[in-house]
């Protein structure tokens, strides 16, 4: 199963052509929608399309979080949003944030959901059940498989900081497994939260320069852009997708919500680029 362009190639081109490492999360919360679309029967679609059009020039891609759609029975709207991005902004990768983590035929169906139904370029997955929960996604050889490693939530430390017999924390063991054994297609990446910049640096040291890192946690979660860029960027000043969702999506609840989202996205992109200058040779 393949597509014409590998995820990592599409992502690299987006980093370069967009001059941006900013991934914009699509987490549509209808309770926070602006009044001018809140009552629309297709409000989720209209809101997300408005955000996409307002922010696309500042982004390296979009990351829809599937739970926000599924909880509202809006999977068809999600599929339509993905199709819209693919048609109007084909150069921008779509990362479906679903954090699936099952085995066998169930995982095969989750892969089909991500890559056939939504035609995403990459998907987030949970490695807790081991390699056979990851393997079905690798059958889609050009698609990205982004594996949870060191997440941005405080409770992530409950398991991810558990130490193995050799003293290595579990999250670094996951990073090593992905880099050395699981990355058979060369399209794997890792999720590492911006709230733990020291851990980002340790993961980068383990996996090398080429593996992309998806980094949530800036904006509403309080992660620091300078520390994140310094810890995660490779020598080319790329290698990371820094995700921001709520700070951009809900920059304004007024009639200017599209303009406010664009301004916040541009400011975030510019802050990231300023930090990149400090780490480039």
Coordinates of C-alpha atoms in Angstrom, one line a residue:
X1 CA 0.0 0.0 0.0
X2 CA 1.6 3.2 -1.1
X3 CA 1.1 6.8 -2.1
X4 CA 3.1 9.0 -4.5
X5 CA 5.0 10.8 -1.8
X6 CA 6.4 9.6 1.5
X7 CA 5.3 11.4 4.6
X8 CA 8.8 12.5 5.6
X9 CA 9.4 13.9 2.1
X10 CA 6.1 15.8 2.2
X11 CA 6.9 17.1 5.6
X12 CA 10.5 18.2 4.6
X13 CA 9.1 20.0 1.6
X14 CA 6.5 21.8 3.8
X15 CA 9.2 22.8 6.4
X16 CA 11.2 24.4 3.6
X17 CA 8.4 25.9 1.3
X18 CA 6.4 27.3 4.2
X19 CA 9.4 28.3 6.3
X20 CA 7.5 27.0 9.3
X21 CA 7.7 24.3 11.9
X22 CA 4.2 25.1 13.2
X23 CA 1.6 22.3 13.2
X24 CA -1.9 23.6 13.8
X25 CA -4.1 21.3 15.8
X26 CA -7.8 21.1 14.8
X27 CA -9.7 20.5 18.1
X28 CA -13.2 21.9 17.5
X29 CA -15.0 22.5 20.8
X30 CA -18.5 23.7 19.9
X31 CA -18.9 25.3 23.3
X32 CA -16.2 27.8 22.2
X33 CA -17.3 28.5 18.7
X34 CA -17.9 32.1 17.7
X35 CA -21.6 33.2 17.6
X36 CA -21.7 33.7 13.8
X37 CA -21.4 30.0 13.1
X38 CA -22.3 28.3 16.5
X39 CA -25.8 27.4 15.3
X40 CA -24.9 26.2 11.9
X41 CA -25.6 22.5 11.4
X42 CA -22.2 22.1 9.8
X43 CA -20.5 24.3 12.4
X44 CA -17.6 22.0 12.9
X45 CA -16.8 21.9 9.2
X46 CA -17.2 25.7 8.8
X47 CA -15.1 26.4 11.9
X48 CA -12.2 24.2 10.9
X49 CA -12.2 25.3 7.3
X50 CA -12.2 28.9 8.5
X51 CA -9.1 28.1 10.6
X52 CA -7.4 26.2 7.8
X53 CA -7.8 29.1 5.3
X54 CA -6.8 31.7 7.9
X55 CA -3.6 29.9 9.0
X56 CA -2.4 27.7 6.1
X57 CA 0.3 30.2 5.0
X58 CA 1.9 30.0 8.5
X59 CA 1.7 26.2 9.0
X60 CA 3.7 23.1 8.1
X61 CA 0.6 21.0 8.4
X62 CA -2.6 20.3 10.3
X63 CA -3.4 17.8 13.1
X64 CA -7.1 17.0 13.6
X65 CA -7.8 15.3 16.9
X66 CA -10.3 12.6 16.1
X67 CA -12.1 12.6 19.5
X68 CA -13.4 16.1 19.0
X69 CA -15.2 14.9 15.9
X70 CA -16.2 11.4 17.0
X71 CA -17.9 12.7 20.2
X72 CA -20.2 14.8 18.1
X73 CA -20.9 12.2 15.4
X74 CA -19.0 14.4 13.0
X75 CA -16.7 11.9 11.3
X76 CA -18.1 12.8 7.9
X77 CA -17.3 16.5 8.6
X78 CA -13.8 15.4 9.5
X79 CA -13.5 13.4 6.2
X80 CA -14.7 16.5 4.3
X81 CA -12.2 18.8 6.2
X82 CA -9.3 16.4 5.3
X83 CA -10.5 16.3 1.6
X84 CA -10.7 20.1 1.6
X85 CA -7.1 20.4 2.9
X86 CA -5.9 17.8 0.4
X87 CA -7.5 19.7 -2.5
X88 CA -6.7 23.3 -1.6
X89 CA -3.4 22.8 0.3
X90 CA -2.0 19.5 -1.1
X91 CA 1.5 20.5 0.0
X92 CA 0.6 20.5 3.7
X93 CA 0.6 17.1 5.5
X94 CA -2.3 16.0 7.7
X95 CA -1.5 14.1 10.9
X96 CA -4.6 12.3 12.3
X97 CA -4.2 12.5 16.0
X98 CA -6.0 9.3 17.2
X99 CA -3.4 7.6 19.5
X100 CA -4.7 4.2 18.6
X101 CA -3.2 1.2 20.4
X102 CA -4.5 -2.2 19.5
X103 CA -3.3 -5.4 17.8
X104 CA -4.0 -7.6 14.8
X105 CA -7.0 -7.0 12.6
X106 CA -8.3 -4.3 14.9
X107 CA -5.1 -2.3 14.3
X108 CA -5.5 -3.0 10.5
X109 CA -8.9 -1.4 10.6
X110 CA -7.6 1.6 12.5
X111 CA -4.9 2.0 9.9
X112 CA -7.5 1.8 7.1
X113 CA -9.6 4.4 9.0
X114 CA -6.6 6.8 9.1
X115 CA -5.1 6.2 5.7
X116 CA -8.1 5.3 3.5
X117 CA -11.1 6.9 5.0
X118 CA -9.4 10.2 6.0
X119 CA -6.4 9.9 3.7
X120 CA -4.1 11.3 6.4
X121 CA -0.4 11.5 5.7
X122 CA 0.4 10.2 9.2
X123 CA -1.3 9.0 12.4
X124 CA -0.4 9.0 16.1
X125 CA -0.3 5.6 17.8
X126 CA 0.2 4.2 21.3
X127 CA 3.1 1.7 21.7
X128 CA 2.0 0.2 25.0
X129 CA 1.0 -3.2 23.4
X130 CA 4.3 -3.5 21.6
X131 CA 5.4 -3.9 18.0
X132 CA 2.4 -5.9 16.8
X133 CA 0.3 -2.9 17.6
X134 CA 2.5 -0.8 15.3
X135 CA 3.2 -3.2 12.5
X136 CA -0.2 -3.0 10.7
X137 CA 0.4 0.7 10.1
X138 CA 3.7 0.0 8.5
X139 CA 2.0 -1.9 5.7
X140 CA 1.1 1.6 4.4
X141 CA 4.8 2.0 3.5
X142 CA 4.7 5.7 2.6
X143 CA 2.5 6.8 5.5
X144 CA 3.8 8.3 8.8
X145 CA 3.5 6.5 12.1
X146 CA 4.1 8.8 15.0
X147 CA 4.5 7.0 18.2
X148 CA 3.8 8.3 21.7
X149 CA 7.1 8.6 23.6
X150 CA 7.3 11.4 26.2
X151 CA 3.9 13.1 26.4
X152 CA 3.2 16.6 27.6
X153 CA 0.7 15.7 30.3
X154 CA 1.9 15.6 34.0
X155 CA 0.6 12.0 34.4
X156 CA 2.8 10.8 31.6
X157 CA 5.6 10.4 34.1
X158 CA 3.6 7.6 35.9
X159 CA 4.7 5.1 33.3
X160 CA 7.1 6.9 30.9
X161 CA 9.7 7.6 33.7
X162 CA 9.6 4.1 35.0
X163 CA 13.2 2.7 34.9
X164 CA 14.3 -0.5 33.3
X165 CA 16.9 -2.8 34.9
X166 CA 19.6 -0.9 33.0
X167 CA 18.5 2.4 34.5
X168 CA 17.0 3.7 31.3
X169 CA 13.6 5.3 31.6
X170 CA 10.8 3.7 29.6
X171 CA 10.3 6.7 27.2
X172 CA 14.0 6.4 26.1
X173 CA 13.6 2.7 25.7
X174 CA 10.6 3.4 23.4
X175 CA 12.6 6.0 21.4
X176 CA 15.4 3.4 21.0
X177 CA 13.1 0.6 19.9
X178 CA 11.5 2.9 17.3
X179 CA 14.8 4.1 16.0
X180 CA 16.6 0.8 15.9
X181 CA 14.0 -1.9 15.3
X182 CA 10.5 -0.6 14.5
X183 CA 11.2 2.1 11.8
X184 CA 11.2 -0.4 8.9
X185 CA 9.7 2.0 6.5
X186 CA 11.7 5.1 7.5
X187 CA 8.4 6.9 8.2
X188 CA 8.2 6.7 11.9
X189 CA 8.2 9.7 14.3
X190 CA 7.8 10.3 18.0
X191 CA 5.6 12.4 20.1
X192 CA 7.6 14.3 22.7
X193 CA 6.0 17.1 24.8
X194 CA 7.3 20.7 24.9
X195 CA 6.8 20.7 28.7
X196 CA 9.9 18.5 29.0
X197 CA 12.6 20.1 26.9
X198 CA 15.4 18.1 28.6
X199 CA 13.6 14.9 27.6
X200 CA 13.3 16.2 24.0
X201 CA 17.0 16.6 23.8
X202 CA 17.6 13.1 25.2
X203 CA 15.2 11.6 22.6
X204 CA 16.9 13.6 19.8
X205 CA 20.2 12.2 20.9
X206 CA 18.9 8.6 20.8
X207 CA 17.0 8.7 17.5
X208 CA 19.4 10.9 15.5
X209 CA 18.8 13.9 13.3
X210 CA 16.4 12.5 10.7
X211 CA 13.4 11.2 12.7
X212 CA 10.6 13.8 13.0
X213 CA 9.3 14.8 16.4
X214 CA 5.8 15.9 17.0
X215 CA 5.9 18.3 19.9
X216 CA 2.6 19.3 21.6
X217 CA 2.5 21.5 24.7
X218 CA 3.2 25.1 23.7
X219 CA 0.6 27.8 23.9
X220 CA -2.2 26.8 26.3
X221 CA -0.1 24.1 27.9
X222 CA 2.8 26.4 28.7
X223 CA 5.7 24.9 26.8
X224 CA 8.6 27.2 26.0
X225 CA 9.3 27.8 22.4
X226 CA 13.0 28.6 22.7
X227 CA 13.8 25.6 24.9
X228 CA 11.7 23.3 22.6
X229 CA 13.5 24.5 19.4
X230 CA 17.0 24.3 21.0
X231 CA 16.3 20.7 22.3
X232 CA 14.5 19.3 19.3
X233 CA 15.8 20.9 16.0
X234 CA 18.4 19.1 13.9
X235 CA 21.4 20.9 12.4
X236 CA 19.2 22.0 9.5
X237 CA 16.9 23.8 11.8
X238 CA 14.1 21.4 11.0
X239 CA 13.1 18.0 12.4
X240 CA 10.2 19.0 14.5
X241 CA 6.5 19.8 14.2
X242 CA 5.5 22.1 17.1
X243 CA 1.8 21.8 17.6
X244 CA -0.5 24.6 18.8
X245 CA -4.2 24.2 19.0
X246 CA -6.4 26.1 21.5
X247 CA -4.2 29.3 21.6
X248 CA -4.8 29.7 17.8
X249 CA -8.3 28.2 17.4
X250 CA -9.8 30.3 20.1
X251 CA -7.8 33.5 19.9
X252 CA -11.1 35.3 19.6
X253 CA -14.7 34.4 20.1
X254 CA -15.9 37.5 18.1
X255 CA -16.5 38.1 14.5
X256 CA -12.8 38.6 14.0
X257 CA -12.0 34.9 14.9
X258 CA -10.4 34.1 11.6
X259 CA -8.2 37.2 11.7
X260 CA -7.3 36.6 15.3
X261 CA -6.3 33.0 14.5
X262 CA -4.2 34.1 11.6
X263 CA -2.4 36.7 13.8
X264 CA -1.7 34.2 16.5
X265 CA -0.5 31.6 14.0
X266 CA 1.8 34.1 12.4
X267 CA 3.2 35.3 15.8
X268 CA 3.8 31.7 16.8
X269 CA 5.5 30.8 13.5
X270 CA 7.7 33.9 13.8
X271 CA 8.6 33.1 17.4
X272 CA 9.6 29.6 16.4
X273 CA 11.7 31.0 13.4
X274 CA 13.4 33.5 15.7
X275 CA 14.4 30.6 18.0
X276 CA 15.6 28.6 15.0
X277 CA 18.1 31.3 14.1
X278 CA 19.7 30.9 17.5
X279 CA 20.4 27.2 16.9
X280 CA 21.5 27.3 13.3
X281 CA 25.3 27.2 12.7

